CSV table of C-alpha atoms in Angstrom, one decimal:
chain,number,residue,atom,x,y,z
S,1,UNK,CA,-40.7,-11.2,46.4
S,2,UNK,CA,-39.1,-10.8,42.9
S,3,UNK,CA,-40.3,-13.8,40.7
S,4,UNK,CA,-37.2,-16.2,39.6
S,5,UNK,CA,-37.4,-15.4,35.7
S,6,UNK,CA,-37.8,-11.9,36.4
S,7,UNK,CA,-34.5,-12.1,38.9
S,8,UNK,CA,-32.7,-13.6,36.0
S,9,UNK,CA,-33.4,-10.9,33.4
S,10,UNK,CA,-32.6,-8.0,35.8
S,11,UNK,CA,-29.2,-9.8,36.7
S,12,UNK,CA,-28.6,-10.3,32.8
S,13,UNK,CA,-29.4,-6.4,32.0
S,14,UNK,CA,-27.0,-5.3,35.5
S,15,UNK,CA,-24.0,-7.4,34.0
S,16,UNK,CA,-24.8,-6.3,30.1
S,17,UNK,CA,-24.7,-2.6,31.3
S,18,UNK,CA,-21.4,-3.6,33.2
S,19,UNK,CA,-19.9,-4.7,30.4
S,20,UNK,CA,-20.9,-1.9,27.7
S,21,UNK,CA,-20.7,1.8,29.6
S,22,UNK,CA,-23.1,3.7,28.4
S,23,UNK,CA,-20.7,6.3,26.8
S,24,UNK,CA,-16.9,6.5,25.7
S,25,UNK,CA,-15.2,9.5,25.6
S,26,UNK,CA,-13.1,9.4,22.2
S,27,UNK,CA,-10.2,12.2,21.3
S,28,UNK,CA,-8.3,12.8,18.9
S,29,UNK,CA,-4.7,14.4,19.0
S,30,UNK,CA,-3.9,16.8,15.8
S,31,UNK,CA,-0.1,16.4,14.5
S,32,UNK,CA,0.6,19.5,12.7
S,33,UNK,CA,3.1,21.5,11.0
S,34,UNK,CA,2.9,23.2,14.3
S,35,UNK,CA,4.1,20.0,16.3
S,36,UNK,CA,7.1,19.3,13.6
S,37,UNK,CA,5.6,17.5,10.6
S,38,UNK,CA,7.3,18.9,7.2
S,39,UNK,CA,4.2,19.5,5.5
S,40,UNK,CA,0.2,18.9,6.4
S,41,UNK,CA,-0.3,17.2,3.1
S,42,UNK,CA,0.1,13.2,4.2
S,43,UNK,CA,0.1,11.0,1.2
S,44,UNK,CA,1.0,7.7,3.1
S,45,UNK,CA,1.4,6.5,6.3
S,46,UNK,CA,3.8,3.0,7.8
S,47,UNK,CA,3.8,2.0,10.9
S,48,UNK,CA,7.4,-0.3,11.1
S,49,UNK,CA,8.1,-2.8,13.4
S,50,UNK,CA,9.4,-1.1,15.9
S,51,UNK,CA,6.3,1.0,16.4
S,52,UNK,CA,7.5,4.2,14.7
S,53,UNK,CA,4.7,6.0,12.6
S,54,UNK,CA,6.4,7.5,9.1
S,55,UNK,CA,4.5,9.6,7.5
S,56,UNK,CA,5.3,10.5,3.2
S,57,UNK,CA,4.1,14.6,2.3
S,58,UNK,CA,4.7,16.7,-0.5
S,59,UNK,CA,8.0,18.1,2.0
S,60,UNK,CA,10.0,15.1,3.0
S,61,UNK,CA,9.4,11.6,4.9
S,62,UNK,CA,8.8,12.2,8.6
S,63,UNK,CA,9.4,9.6,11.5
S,64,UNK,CA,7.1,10.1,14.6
S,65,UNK,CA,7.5,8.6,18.2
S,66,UNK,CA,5.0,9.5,19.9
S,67,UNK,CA,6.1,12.4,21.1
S,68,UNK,CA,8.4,14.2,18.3
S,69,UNK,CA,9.0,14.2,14.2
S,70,UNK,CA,12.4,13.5,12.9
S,71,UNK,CA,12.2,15.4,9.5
S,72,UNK,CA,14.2,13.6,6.1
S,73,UNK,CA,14.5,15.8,3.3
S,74,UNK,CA,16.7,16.1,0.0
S,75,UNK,CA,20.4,17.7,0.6
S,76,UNK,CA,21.9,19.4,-2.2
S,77,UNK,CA,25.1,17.9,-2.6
S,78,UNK,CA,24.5,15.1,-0.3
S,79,UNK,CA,23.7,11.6,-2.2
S,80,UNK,CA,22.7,9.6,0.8
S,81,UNK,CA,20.1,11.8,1.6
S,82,UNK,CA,16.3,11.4,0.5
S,83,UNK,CA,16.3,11.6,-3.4
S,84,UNK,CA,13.0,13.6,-3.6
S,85,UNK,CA,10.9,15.5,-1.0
S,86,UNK,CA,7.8,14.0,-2.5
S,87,UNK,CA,7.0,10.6,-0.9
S,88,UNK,CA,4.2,8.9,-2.3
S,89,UNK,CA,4.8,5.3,-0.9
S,90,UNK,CA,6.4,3.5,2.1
S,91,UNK,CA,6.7,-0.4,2.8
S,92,UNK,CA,9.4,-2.4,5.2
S,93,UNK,CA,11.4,-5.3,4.1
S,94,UNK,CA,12.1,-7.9,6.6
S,95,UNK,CA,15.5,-6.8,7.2
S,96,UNK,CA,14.3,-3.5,8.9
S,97,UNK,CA,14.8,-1.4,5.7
S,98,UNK,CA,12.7,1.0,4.8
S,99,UNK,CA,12.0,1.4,0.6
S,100,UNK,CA,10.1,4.9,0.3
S,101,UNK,CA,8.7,5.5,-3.5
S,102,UNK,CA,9.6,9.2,-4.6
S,103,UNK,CA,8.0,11.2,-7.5
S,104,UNK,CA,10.9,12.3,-9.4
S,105,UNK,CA,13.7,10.7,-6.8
S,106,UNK,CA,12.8,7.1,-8.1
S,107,UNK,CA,13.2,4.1,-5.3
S,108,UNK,CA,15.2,5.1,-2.1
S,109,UNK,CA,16.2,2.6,0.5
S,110,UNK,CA,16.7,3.4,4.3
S,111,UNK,CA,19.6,2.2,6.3
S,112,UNK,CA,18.3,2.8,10.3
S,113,UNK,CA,22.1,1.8,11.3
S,114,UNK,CA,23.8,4.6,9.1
S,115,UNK,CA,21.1,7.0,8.7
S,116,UNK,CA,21.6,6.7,5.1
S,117,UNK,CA,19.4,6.0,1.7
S,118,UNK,CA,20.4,4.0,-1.5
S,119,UNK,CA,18.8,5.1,-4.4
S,120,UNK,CA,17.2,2.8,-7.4
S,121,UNK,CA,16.9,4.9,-10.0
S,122,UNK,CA,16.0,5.0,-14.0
S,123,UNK,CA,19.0,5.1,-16.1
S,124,UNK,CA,18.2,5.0,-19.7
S,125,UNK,CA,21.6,3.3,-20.5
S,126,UNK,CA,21.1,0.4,-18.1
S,127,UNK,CA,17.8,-2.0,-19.0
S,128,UNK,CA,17.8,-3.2,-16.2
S,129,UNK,CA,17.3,-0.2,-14.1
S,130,UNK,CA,13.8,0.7,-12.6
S,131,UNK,CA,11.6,1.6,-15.5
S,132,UNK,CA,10.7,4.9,-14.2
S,133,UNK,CA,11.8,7.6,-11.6
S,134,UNK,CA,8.0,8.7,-10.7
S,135,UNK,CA,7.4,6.0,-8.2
S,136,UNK,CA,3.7,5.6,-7.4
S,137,UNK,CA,3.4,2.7,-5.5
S,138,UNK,CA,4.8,-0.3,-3.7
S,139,UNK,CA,3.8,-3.7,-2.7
S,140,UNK,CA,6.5,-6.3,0.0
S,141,UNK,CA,5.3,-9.5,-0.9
S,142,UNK,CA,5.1,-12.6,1.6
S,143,UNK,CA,8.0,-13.9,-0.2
S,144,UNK,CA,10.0,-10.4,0.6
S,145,UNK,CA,10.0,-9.3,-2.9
S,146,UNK,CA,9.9,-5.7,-4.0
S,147,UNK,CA,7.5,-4.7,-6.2
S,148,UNK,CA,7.6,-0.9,-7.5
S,149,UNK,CA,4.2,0.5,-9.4
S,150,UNK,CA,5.3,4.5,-11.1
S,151,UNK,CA,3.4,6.7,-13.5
S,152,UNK,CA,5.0,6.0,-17.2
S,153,UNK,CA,6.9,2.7,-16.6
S,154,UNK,CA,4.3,-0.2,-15.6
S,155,UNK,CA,5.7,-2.3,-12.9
S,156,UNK,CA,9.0,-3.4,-11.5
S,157,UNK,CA,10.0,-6.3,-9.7
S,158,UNK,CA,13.2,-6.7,-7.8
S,159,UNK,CA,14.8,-9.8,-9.0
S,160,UNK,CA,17.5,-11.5,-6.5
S,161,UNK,CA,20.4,-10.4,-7.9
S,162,UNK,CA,19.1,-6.8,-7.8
S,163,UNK,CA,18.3,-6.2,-11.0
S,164,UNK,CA,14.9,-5.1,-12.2
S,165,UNK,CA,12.7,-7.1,-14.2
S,166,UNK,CA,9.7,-5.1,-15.7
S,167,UNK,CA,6.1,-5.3,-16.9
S,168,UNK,CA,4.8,-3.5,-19.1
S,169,UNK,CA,1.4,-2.7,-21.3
S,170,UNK,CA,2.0,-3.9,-24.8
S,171,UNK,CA,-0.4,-2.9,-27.6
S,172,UNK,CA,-2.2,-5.9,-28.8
S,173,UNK,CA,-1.5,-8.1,-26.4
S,174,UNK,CA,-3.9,-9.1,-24.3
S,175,UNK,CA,-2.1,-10.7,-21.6
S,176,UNK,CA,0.0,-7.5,-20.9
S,177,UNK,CA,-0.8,-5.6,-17.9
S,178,UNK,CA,-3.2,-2.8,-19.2
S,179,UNK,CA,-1.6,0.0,-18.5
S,180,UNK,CA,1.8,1.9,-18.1
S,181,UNK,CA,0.2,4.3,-15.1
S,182,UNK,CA,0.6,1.4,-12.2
S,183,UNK,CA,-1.4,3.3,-8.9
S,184,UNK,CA,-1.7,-0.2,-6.6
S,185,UNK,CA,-0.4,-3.0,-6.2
S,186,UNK,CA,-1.9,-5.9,-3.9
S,187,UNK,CA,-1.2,-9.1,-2.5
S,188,UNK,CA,-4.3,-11.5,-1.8
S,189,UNK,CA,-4.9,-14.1,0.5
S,190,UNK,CA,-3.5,-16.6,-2.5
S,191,UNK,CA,0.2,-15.1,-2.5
S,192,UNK,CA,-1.4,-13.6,-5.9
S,193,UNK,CA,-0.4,-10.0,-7.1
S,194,UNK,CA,-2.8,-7.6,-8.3
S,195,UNK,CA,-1.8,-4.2,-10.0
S,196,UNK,CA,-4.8,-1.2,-10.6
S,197,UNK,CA,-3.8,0.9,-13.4
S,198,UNK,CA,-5.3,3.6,-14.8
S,199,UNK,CA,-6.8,1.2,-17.5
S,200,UNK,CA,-8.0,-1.7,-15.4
S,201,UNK,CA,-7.4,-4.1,-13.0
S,202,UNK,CA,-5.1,-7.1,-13.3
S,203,UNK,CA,-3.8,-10.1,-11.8
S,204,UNK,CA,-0.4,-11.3,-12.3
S,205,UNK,CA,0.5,-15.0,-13.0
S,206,UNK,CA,4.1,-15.4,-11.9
S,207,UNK,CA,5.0,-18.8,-13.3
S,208,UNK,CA,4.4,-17.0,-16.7
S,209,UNK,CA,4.7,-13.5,-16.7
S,210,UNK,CA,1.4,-12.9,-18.2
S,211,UNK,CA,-1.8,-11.1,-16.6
S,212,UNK,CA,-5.6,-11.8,-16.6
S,213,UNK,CA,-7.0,-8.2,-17.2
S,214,UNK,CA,-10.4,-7.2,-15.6
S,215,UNK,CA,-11.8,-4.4,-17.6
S,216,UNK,CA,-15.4,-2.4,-17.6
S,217,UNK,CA,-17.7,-4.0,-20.4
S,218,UNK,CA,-20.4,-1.9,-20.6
S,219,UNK,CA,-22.7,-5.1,-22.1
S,220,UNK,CA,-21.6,-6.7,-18.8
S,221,UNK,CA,-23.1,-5.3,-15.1
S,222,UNK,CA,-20.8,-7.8,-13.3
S,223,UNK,CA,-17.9,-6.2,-15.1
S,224,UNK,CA,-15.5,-3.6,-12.7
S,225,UNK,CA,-17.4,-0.3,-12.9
S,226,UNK,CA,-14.6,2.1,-14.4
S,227,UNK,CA,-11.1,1.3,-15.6
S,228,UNK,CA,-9.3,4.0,-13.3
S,229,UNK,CA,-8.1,1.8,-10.2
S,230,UNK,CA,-6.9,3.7,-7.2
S,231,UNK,CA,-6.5,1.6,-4.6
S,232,UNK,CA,-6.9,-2.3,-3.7
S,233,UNK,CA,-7.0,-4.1,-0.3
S,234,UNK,CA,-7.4,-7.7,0.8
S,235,UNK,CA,-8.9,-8.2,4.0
S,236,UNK,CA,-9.1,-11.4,6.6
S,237,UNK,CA,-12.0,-12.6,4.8
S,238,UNK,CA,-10.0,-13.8,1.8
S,239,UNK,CA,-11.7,-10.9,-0.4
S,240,UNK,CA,-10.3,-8.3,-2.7
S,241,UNK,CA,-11.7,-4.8,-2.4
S,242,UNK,CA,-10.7,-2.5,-5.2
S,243,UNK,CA,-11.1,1.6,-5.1
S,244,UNK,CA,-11.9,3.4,-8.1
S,245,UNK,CA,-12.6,6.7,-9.6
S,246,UNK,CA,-16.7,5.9,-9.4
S,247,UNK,CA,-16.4,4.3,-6.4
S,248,UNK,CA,-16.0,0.7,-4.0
S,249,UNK,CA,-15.8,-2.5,-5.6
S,250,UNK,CA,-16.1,-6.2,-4.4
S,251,UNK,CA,-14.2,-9.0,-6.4
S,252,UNK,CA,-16.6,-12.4,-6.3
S,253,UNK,CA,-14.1,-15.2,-6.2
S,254,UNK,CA,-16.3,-17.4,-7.6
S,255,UNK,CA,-17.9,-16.0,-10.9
S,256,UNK,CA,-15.2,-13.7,-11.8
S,257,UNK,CA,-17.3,-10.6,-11.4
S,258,UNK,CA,-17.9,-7.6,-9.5
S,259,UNK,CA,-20.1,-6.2,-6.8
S,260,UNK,CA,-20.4,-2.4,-6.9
């Protein structure tokens, strides 16, 4: 006769190997030029709230559904198509609009109900224009806001009334965001923005309009390892990870430093 305790375990390790098979069978399903998309080289990727996956390339913004790509490219001649074929960064609004960041095509807006795209671009007559038409990055904040990272032109922020109010690195001050080449921008779990530029990390204090820069300081190991910033994220956990050109780092709430 089986002893009780030994009963117990053997009924524990039948119900643990229910509950966890012993192997999963995991595939993956290769989207292609060959099955429609413009171009293999995907620089970013949205997935809106309707469940359609868009992906940005080098050729055009694609839309999949699971099953087919609906290709969007420029159309000489034709200014409610995309502005530039080169899509470096998607977000949605909460109206359903797409905003798709364009290298060369500046800030383009998609209508879904007339197929159409606005287009924000840099006008050198018009200061309050976006800053630049080589649109890195973008950031939908909880608050709806648009906020528009490019390559020579710092940072824009849509203002209510449309107009765009920018920030930009100014020599000798301090509190100016650090650099003109804006590559991420990040909400954290605080509503507060952060922007990685090529010269360091900063976070934005709206009320003012001024930033708290986070630089490397080789005489400080808690400093951020590099100043080239490529990417941020804030996770569920309330903490800020930052991508950089010599790797991950971790920002510690609570001394001001940096885990490498």
């Amino acid at each position: 006769m089986v002893p009780y305790r030994l009963l117990c375990v053997l009924l524990l390790l039948f119900h643990t190997f229910l509950a966890y098979p012993q192997s999963e069978h995991l595939s993956f399903e290769h989207l292609g030029t060959a099955q429609g998309l413009s171009q293999s080289n995907v620089i970013c990727t949205l997935q809106d709230s309707r469940g359609f996956m868009w992906f940005g390339t080098r050729e055009g913004l694609n839309r999949y559904d699971g099953y087919t790509f609906t290709v969007y490219k420029n159309k000489l001649g034709d200014d409610k198509s995309l502005a530039n074929n080169m899509v470096n960064a998607i977000v949605e609004d909460d109206k359903g609009y797409l905003w798709i960041g364009t290298w060369g095509g500046g800030l383009d807006r998609y209508d879904r109900r007339t197929d159409q795209f606005v287009h924000f671009k840099h006008y050198p007559s018009d200061p309050s224009s976006l800053s630049s038409n080589l649109v890195l990055s973008l950031l939908r904040d909880s608050r709806g806001t648009i906020w528009v990272g490019t390559e020579d032109g710092g940072l824009n922020r849509m203002d209510s009334s449309g107009r765009w109010i920018h920030y930009l690195y100014q020599p000798g001050n301090e509190h100016s965001l650090p650099g003109d080449y804006v590559k991420a921008i990040c909400e954290d779990s605080d509503h507060q923005v952060w922007i990685g530029t090529g010269s360091g990390l900063a976070r934005l204090d709206q009320r003012t309009g001024t930033f708290q820069r986070f630089v490397h300081d080789p005489g400080r190991p808690e400093s951020i390892n590099t100043n080239n910033i490529s990417t941020l994220f804030a996770d569920s956990h309330h903490r800020l990870w930052i991508g950089t050109s010599s790797g991950l780092e971790l920002y510690d709430r609570a001394t001001g430093g940096f885990r490498h």
